[in-house]
XYZ file of C-alpha atoms in Angstrom:
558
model
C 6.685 -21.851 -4.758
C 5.508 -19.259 -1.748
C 6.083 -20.007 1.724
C 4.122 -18.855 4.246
C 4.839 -19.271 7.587
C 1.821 -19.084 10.894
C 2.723 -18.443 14.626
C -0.374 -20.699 16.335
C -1.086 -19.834 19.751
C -3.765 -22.227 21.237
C -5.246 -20.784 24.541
C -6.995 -23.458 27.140
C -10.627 -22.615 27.968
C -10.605 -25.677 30.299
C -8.817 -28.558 30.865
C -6.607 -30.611 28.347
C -6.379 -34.225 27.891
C -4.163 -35.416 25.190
C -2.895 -38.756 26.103
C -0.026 -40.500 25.147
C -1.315 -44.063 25.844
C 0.739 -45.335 28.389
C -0.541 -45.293 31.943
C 1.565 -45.613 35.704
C -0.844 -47.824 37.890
C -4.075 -46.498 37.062
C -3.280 -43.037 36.093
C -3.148 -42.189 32.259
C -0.436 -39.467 31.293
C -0.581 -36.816 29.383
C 1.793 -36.832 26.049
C 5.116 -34.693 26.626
C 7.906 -33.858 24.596
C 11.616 -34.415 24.386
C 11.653 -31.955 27.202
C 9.715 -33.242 29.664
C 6.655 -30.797 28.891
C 3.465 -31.166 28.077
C 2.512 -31.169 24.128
C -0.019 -30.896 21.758
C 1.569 -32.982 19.339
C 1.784 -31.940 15.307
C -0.282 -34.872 14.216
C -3.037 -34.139 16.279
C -3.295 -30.940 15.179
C -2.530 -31.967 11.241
C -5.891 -34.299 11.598
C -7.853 -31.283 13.007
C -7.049 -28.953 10.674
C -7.179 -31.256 7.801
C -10.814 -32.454 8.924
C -11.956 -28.686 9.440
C -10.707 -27.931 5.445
C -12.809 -30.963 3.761
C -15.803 -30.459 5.899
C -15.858 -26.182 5.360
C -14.680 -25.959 1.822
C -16.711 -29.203 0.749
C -14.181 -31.198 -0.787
C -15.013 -33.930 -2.453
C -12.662 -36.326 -0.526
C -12.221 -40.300 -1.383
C -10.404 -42.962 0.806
C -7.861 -44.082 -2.315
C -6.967 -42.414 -5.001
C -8.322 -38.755 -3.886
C -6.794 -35.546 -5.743
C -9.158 -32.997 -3.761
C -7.400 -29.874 -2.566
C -7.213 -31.544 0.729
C -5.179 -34.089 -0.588
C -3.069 -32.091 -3.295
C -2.068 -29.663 0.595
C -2.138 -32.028 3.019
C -0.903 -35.059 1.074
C -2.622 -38.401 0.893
C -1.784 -42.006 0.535
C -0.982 -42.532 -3.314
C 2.531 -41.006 -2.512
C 1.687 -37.319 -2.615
C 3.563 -35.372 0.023
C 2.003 -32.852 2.196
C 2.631 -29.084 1.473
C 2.055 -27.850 5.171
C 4.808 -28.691 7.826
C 3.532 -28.711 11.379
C 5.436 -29.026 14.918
C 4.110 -29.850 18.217
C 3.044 -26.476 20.349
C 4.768 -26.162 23.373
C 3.508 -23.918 26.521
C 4.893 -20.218 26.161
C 4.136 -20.203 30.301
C 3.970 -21.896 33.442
C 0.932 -24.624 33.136
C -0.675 -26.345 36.052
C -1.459 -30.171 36.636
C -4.457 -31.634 37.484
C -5.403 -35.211 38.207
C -9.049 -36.001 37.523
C -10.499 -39.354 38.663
C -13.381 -41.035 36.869
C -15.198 -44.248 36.889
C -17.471 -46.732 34.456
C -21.063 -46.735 35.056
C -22.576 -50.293 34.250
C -25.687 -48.952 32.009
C -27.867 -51.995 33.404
C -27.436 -51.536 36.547
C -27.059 -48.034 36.784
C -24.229 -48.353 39.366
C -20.293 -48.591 39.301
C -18.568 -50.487 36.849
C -16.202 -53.067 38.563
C -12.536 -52.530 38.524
C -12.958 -49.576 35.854
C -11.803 -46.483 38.473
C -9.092 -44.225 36.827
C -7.206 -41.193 36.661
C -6.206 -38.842 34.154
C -3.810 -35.942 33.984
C -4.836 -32.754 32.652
C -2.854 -29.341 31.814
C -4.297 -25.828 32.939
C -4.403 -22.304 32.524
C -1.447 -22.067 29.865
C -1.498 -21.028 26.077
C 0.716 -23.565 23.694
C 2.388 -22.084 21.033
C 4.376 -23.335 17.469
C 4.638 -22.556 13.950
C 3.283 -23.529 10.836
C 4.883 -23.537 7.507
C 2.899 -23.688 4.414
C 4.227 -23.776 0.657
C 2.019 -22.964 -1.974
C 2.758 -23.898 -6.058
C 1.315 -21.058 -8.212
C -1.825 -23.176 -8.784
C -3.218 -23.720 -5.382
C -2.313 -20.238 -4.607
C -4.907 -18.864 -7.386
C -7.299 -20.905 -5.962
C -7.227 -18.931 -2.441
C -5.975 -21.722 -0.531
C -4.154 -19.855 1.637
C -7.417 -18.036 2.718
C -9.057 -21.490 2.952
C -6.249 -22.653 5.346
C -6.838 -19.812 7.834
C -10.054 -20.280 7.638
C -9.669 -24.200 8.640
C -7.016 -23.130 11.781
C -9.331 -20.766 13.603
C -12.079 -23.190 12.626
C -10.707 -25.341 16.048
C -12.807 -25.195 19.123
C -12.012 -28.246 20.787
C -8.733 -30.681 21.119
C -8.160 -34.170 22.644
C -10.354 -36.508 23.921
C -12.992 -36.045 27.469
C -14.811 -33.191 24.800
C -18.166 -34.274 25.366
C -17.329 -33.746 29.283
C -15.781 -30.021 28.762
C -12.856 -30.954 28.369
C -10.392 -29.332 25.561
C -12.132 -26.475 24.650
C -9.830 -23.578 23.426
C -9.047 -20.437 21.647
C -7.312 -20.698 18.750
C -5.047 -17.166 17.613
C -3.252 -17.660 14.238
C -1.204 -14.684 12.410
C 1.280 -15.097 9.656
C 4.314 -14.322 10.098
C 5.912 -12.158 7.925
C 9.495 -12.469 6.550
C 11.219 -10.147 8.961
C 14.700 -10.992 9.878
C 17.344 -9.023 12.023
C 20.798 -9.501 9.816
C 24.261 -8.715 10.750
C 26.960 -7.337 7.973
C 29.992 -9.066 9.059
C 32.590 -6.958 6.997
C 35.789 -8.326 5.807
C 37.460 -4.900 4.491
C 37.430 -1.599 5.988
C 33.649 0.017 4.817
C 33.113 3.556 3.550
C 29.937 5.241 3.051
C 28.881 8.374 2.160
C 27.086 10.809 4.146
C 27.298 14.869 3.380
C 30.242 15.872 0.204
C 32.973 17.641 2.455
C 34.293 20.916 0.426
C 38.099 19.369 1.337
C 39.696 15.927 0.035
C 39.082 14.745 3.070
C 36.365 11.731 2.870
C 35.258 10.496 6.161
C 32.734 7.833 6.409
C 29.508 8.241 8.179
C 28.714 5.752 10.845
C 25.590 3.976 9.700
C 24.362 2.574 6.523
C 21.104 3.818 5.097
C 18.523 1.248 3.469
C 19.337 2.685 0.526
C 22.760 1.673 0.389
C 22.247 -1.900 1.084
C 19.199 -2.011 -1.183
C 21.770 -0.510 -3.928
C 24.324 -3.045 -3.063
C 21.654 -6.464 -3.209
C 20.180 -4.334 -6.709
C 24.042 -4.649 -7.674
C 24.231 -8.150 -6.527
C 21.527 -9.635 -8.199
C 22.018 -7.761 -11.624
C 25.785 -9.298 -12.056
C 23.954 -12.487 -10.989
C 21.261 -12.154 -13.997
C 21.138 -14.992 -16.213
C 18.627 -13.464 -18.366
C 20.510 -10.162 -19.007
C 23.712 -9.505 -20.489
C 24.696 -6.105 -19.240
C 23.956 -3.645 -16.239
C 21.941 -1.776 -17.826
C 17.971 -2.540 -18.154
C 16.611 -3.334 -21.087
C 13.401 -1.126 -20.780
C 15.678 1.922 -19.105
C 18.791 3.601 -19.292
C 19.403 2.869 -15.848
C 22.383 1.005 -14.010
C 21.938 -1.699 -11.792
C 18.349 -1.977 -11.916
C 16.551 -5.266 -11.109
C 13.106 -5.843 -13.292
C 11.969 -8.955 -13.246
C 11.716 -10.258 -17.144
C 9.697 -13.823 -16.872
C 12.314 -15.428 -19.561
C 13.137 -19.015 -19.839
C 16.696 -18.400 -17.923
C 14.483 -16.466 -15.029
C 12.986 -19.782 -14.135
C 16.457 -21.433 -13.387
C 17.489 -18.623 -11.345
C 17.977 -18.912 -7.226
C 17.323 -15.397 -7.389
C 14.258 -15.080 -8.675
C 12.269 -15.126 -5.623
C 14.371 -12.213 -4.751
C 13.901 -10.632 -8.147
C 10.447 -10.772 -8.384
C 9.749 -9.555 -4.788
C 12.783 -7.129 -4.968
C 9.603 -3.564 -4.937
C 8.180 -5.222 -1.963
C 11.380 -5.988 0.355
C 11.577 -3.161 3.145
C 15.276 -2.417 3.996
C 16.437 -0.694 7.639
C 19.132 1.421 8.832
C 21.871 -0.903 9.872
C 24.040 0.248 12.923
C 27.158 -0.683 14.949
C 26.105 -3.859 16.478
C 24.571 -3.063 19.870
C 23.301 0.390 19.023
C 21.055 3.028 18.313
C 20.415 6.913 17.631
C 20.173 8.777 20.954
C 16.332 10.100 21.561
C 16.693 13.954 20.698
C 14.357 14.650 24.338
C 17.307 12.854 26.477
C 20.271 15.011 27.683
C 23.371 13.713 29.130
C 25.542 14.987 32.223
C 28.014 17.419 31.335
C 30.441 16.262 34.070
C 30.334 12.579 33.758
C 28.805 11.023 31.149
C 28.084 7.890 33.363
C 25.532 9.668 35.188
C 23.457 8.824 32.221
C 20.795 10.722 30.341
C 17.680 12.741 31.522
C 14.925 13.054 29.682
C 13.571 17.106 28.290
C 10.107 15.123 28.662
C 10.196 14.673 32.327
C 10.137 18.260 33.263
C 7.049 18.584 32.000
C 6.993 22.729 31.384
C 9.374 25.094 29.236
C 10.436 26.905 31.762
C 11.874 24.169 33.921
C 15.596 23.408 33.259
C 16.449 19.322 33.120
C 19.991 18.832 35.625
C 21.679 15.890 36.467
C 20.144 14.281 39.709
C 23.574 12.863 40.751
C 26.051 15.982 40.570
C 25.618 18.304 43.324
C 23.754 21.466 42.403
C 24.856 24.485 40.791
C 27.322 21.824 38.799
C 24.771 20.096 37.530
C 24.404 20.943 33.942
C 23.143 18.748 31.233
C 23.828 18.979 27.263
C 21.989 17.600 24.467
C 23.323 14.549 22.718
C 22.362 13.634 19.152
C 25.404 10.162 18.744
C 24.709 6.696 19.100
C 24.295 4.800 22.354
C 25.218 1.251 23.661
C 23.867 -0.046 26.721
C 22.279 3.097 28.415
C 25.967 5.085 27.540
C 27.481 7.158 24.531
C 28.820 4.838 21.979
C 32.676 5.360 20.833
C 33.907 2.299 19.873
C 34.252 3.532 15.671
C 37.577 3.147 15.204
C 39.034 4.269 11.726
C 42.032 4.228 9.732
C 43.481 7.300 7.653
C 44.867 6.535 4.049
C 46.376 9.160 1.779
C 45.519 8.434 -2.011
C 46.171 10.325 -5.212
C 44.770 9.103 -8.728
C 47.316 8.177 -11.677
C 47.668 10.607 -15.376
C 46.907 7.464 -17.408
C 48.802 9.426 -19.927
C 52.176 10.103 -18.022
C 51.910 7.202 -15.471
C 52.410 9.604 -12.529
C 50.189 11.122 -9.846
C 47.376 13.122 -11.053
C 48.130 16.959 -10.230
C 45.935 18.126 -7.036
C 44.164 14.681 -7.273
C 45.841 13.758 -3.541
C 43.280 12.956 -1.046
C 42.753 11.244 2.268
C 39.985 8.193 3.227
C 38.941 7.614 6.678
C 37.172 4.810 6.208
C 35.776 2.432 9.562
C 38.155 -0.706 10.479
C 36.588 -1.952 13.482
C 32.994 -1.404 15.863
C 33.475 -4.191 18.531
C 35.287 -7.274 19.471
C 34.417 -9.136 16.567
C 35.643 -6.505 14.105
C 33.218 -4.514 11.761
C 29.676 -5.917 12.390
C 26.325 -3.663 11.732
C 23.157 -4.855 12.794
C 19.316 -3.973 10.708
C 16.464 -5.717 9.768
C 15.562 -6.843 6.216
C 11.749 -7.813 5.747
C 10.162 -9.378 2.944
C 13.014 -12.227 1.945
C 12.546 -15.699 2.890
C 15.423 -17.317 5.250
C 16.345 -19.675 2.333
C 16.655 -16.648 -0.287
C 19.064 -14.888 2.424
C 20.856 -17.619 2.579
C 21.752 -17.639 -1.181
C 23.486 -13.807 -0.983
C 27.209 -15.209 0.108
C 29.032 -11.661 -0.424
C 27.801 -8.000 -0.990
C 29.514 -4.808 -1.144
C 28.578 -2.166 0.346
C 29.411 1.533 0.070
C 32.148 3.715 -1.477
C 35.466 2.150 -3.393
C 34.141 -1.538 -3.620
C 36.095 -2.466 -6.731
C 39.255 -1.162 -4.769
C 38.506 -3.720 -2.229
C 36.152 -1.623 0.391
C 33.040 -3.082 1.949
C 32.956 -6.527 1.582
C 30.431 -7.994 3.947
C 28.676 -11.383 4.481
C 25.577 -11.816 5.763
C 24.356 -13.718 8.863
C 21.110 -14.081 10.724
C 19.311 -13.097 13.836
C 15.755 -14.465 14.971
C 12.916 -13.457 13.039
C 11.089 -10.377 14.280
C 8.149 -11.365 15.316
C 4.753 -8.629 15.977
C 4.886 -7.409 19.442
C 1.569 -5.288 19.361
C 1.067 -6.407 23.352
C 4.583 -5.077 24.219
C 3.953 -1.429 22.204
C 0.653 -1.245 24.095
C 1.936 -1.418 27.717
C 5.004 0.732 26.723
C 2.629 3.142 25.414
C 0.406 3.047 28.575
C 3.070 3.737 30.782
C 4.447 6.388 29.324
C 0.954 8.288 28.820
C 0.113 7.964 32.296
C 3.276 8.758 33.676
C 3.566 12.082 31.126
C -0.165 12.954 32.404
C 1.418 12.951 36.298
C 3.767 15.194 35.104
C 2.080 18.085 32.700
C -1.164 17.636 34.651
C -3.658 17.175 31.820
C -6.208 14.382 32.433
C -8.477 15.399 29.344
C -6.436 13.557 26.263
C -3.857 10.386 25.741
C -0.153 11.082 24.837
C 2.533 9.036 22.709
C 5.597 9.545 21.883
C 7.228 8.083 18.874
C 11.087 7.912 18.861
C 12.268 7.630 15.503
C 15.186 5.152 15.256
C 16.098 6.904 11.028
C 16.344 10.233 9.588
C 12.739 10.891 8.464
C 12.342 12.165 4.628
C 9.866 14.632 3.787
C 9.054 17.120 0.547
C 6.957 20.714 1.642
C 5.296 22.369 -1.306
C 4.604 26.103 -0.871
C 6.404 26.628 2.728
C 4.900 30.265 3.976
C 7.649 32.997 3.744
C 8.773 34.324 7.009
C 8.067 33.812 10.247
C 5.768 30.897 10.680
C 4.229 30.385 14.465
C 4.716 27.155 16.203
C 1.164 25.372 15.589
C 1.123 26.126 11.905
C 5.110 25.055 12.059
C 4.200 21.491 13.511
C 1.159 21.192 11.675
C 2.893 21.456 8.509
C 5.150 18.782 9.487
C 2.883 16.477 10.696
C 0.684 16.678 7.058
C 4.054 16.770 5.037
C 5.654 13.182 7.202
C 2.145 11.524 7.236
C 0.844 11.446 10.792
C -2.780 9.369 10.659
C -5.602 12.043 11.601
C -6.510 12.401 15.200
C -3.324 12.800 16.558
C -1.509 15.977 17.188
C 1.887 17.046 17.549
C 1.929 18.252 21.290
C 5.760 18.164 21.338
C 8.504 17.807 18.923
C 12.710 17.398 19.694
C 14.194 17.419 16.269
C 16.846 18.548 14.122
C 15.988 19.510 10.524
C 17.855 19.626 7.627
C 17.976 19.415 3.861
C 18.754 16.323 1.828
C 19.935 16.188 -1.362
C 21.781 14.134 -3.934
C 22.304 12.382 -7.559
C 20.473 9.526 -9.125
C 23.498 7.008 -9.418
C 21.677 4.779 -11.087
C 21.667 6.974 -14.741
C 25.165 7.350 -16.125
C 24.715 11.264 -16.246
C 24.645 11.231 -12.230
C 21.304 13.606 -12.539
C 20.262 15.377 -9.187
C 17.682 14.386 -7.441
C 14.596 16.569 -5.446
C 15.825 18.198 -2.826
C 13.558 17.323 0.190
C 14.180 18.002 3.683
C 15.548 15.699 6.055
C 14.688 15.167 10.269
C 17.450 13.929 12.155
C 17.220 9.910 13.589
C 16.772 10.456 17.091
C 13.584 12.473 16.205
C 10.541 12.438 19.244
C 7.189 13.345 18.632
C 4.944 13.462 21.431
C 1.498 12.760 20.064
C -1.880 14.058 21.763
C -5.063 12.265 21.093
C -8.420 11.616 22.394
C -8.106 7.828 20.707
C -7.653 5.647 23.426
C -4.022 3.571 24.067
C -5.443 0.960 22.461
C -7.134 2.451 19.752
C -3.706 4.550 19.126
C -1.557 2.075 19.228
C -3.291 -0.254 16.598
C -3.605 2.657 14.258
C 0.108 3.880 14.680
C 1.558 -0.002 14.657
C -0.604 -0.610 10.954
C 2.458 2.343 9.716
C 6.296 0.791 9.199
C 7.327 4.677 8.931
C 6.750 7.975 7.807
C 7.551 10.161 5.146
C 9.383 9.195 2.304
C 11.517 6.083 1.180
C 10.022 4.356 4.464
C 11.253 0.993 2.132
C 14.474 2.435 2.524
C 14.529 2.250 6.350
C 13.987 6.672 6.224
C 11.119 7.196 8.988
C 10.976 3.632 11.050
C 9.942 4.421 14.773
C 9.588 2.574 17.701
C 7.623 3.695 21.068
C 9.560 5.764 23.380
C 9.680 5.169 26.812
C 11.410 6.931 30.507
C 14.790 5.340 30.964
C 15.173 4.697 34.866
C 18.314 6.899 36.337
């Protein structure tokens, strides 16, 4: 069964009068919640929503006995239990109150009504806001009733009662909300992963964990968990540890198979020590005290003006790039690690392995609360996260590395009206300083290494424009935007297929540092940009694995 899950957001045209039905003297009250505010309660806005469905999609509805599609999702009296789960919608702001005081008219003799003069308390100016969850079995979901359903929600015009007076009208904005969670990995053993093959036995750790990783590690999770297939290999490939979705009899029984079935369509980030995040590549730091913070490259607007630090005197006021991770405005150093010397065994002689001694420096602690990373995982329900207890993640996990459980942060919700005032402010501060009026500029910081393939590079020297035009075709940039500036580092990726027993090299495709800031130049405007940029999750390659995620970059005040 599919859940689907609706942020409402009800905004008030004009007044509101939902009453609760109990009155103080002569004024009637409006109906408020548990914490003293105002409410539009769930079953008033069940009945709406229920009433808009029968009368737009024409179902035939009966008082007893009914098995309409109305019925079958909202539930009806013969014991059938509604699929849709409302709650009351609460105001996201400050609201005002009004009292409005009305009388009877007597219709015969057009004048006052005796002893009928009352009151009634109305909200203003406010937008209420909720949720709505929505579970669909296979069969209603082939008839489109989740497309119905919107339909019915933005179908509402007007709510509570004084309607015919102007009263209640609103604006109804409804967006589903997609299955976007941030997740900590709470790890219980020291963690080891991978980053470039050192030509020494020494194996450090790098100090992130790519999508990729933790996608290989739930892949890993839910193939050992496969009641429908008896070894790690797949049936239709010669590959390890890969999850296909087979539609047996056992599949059906499965917790995972929610997982399984989705497992192409779940989008995986980079997952950090808790707290942090790739330093922009454009922001420099003090070389004399690193509390003196970070100045952006962007804010000198021309080449040939040097960035210094605005708090050391000058001549001794120098400022180096910084590509780590940052906490809170400052570098980030709290990776702490512990060094182990290992050697492997001759099975043959039951001694160490000649030349087989090595050293591990794998990471035992990022903050108070031990080894906790931080990510986002999008496109697994809460109650299917819930089911993965244990993974293990990285290098050496049967020898007792990188066991982590899983715990949950709020759902990440769209913030489309936060991007576009970030964005704003940073074009028209970045027009102040290069003095161009003529075009809009935005600047993407890229919080992953971005993934890219070029076919046919140009031998030699290649000029700067063709240089950044290449990139921006080979990573994916939407046309009508160009790359006015770029602060990146580039490398080349490579690596092996783990998943095929012969460990067979992958496609060696070039690599662009997290940190990575592109200023864009367009003639869209902010808004226009912004809603084409924000329709991307990444760019370039593997963007499921977390490689090319960006957010908007903005000035950091000094």
């Amino acid at each position: 069964m599919k859940k689907v899950t609706y942020k409402i957001e009800i905004s008030l045209k004009s007044p509101l009068i939902v009453s609760s039905g109990e009155t103080d003297s002569i004024v009637r009250s409006m109906i408020i919640g548990i914490d003293g505010r105002p409410i539009i309660p769930a079953t008033t806005l069940k009945g709406i929503i229920r009433s808009n469905y029968i009368y737009l999609h024409h179902c035939q509805h009966k008082i007893y006995k009914c098995n309409c599609e109305a019925c079958m999702l909202f539930g009806s009296q013969n014991n059938r239990s509604s699929l849709v789960f409302f709650e009351d919608l609460k105001p996201s702001e400050e609201y005002y109150v009004g009292i409005r005081t009305q009388t009877a008219i007597d219709r015969y003799r057009r004048a006052v009504h005796l002893n009928s003069l009352f009151s009634q308390k109305t909200i203003e100016n406010t937008t209420f806001c909720g949720e709505i969850s929505i579970y669909l079995p296979p069969e209603l979901e082939k008839q489109n009733v989740k497309e119905k359903f919107e339909q019915a929600v933005k179908f509402i015009e007007m709510i509570g009662s004084g309607k015919s007076r102007g009263l209640g009208h609103v604006k109804v904005c409804v967006e589903e909300v997609g299955n976007r969670w941030k997740v900590y990995l709470n790890f219980k053993s020291p963690v080891l992963v991978g980053g470039r093959k050192s030509a020494t036995n020494f194996i450090e750790g790098i100090n992130y964990i790519p999508g990729s990783v933790v996608r290989a590690a739930l892949a890993k999770f839910i193939v050992l968990n496969c009641k429908a297939q008896n070894d790690v290999y797949s049936e239709s490939s010669e590959k390890r540890f890969w999850v296909e979705f087979k539609n047996k009899e056992a599949c059906q029984r499965c917790e995972f198979i929610n997982i399984c079935k989705n497992f192409k369509e779940i989008k995986i980030s980079f997952f950090y020590p808790k707290g942090t995040k790739p330093n922009p590549l454009c922001d420099m730091i003090c070389k004399n005290n690193e509390d003196h913070g970070f100045y952006s490259e962007l804010l000198c607007g021309s080449e040939d003006k040097e960035t210094k630090c605005s708090k050391c005197p000058e001549g001794n006021n120098r400022v180096e790039k910084y590509a780590g991770l940052v906490s809170n405005g400052k570098p980030y150093s709290g990776i702490e690690r512990m060094y182990m010397g290992k050697t492997a065994i001759n099975h043959f002689t039951k001694t160490a392995l000649k030349g087989s001694l090595f050293t591990l420096a794998p990471i035992v602690k990022t903050c108070a609360e031990g080894v906790v990373f931080e990510g986002v995982i999008e496109g697994i329900s809460e109650e299917d996260l819930e089911k993965i207890k244990e993974l293990r993640i990285g290098k050496y996990t049967s020898s007792g590395f990188g066991i982590a459980c899983l715990s949950f942060g709020d759902r990440k919700e769209n913030e489309e009206d936060k991007l576009r005032e970030k964005a704003k402010q940073f074009s028209e501060k970045y027009k102040e300083i290069i003095k161009n009026d003529n075009s809009n500029f935005i600047a993407l910081y890229f919080v992953s290494d971005i993934l890219f393939k070029v076919d046919n590079l140009p031998a030699g020297y290649i000029p700067t424009e063709e240089y950044l035009e290449i990139f921006k075709n080979a990573i994916g940039i939407p046309e009508g935007f160009d790359i006015h500036k770029i602060f990146s580092q580039i490398n080349l990726f490579r690596g092996v297929d783990t998943s095929k027993s012969d460990f067979t090299p992958k496609q060696i495709m070039y690599s662009a540092q997290a940190g990575t800031v592109l200023v864009l130049k367009t003639q869209k405007t902010i808004d226009e940009a912004v809603k084409e940029l924000v329709k991307f999750k990444g760019f370039g390659e593997k963007v499921e694995d977390g490689y090319g995620w960006f957010e908007f970059y903005e000035f950091k005040n000094n």
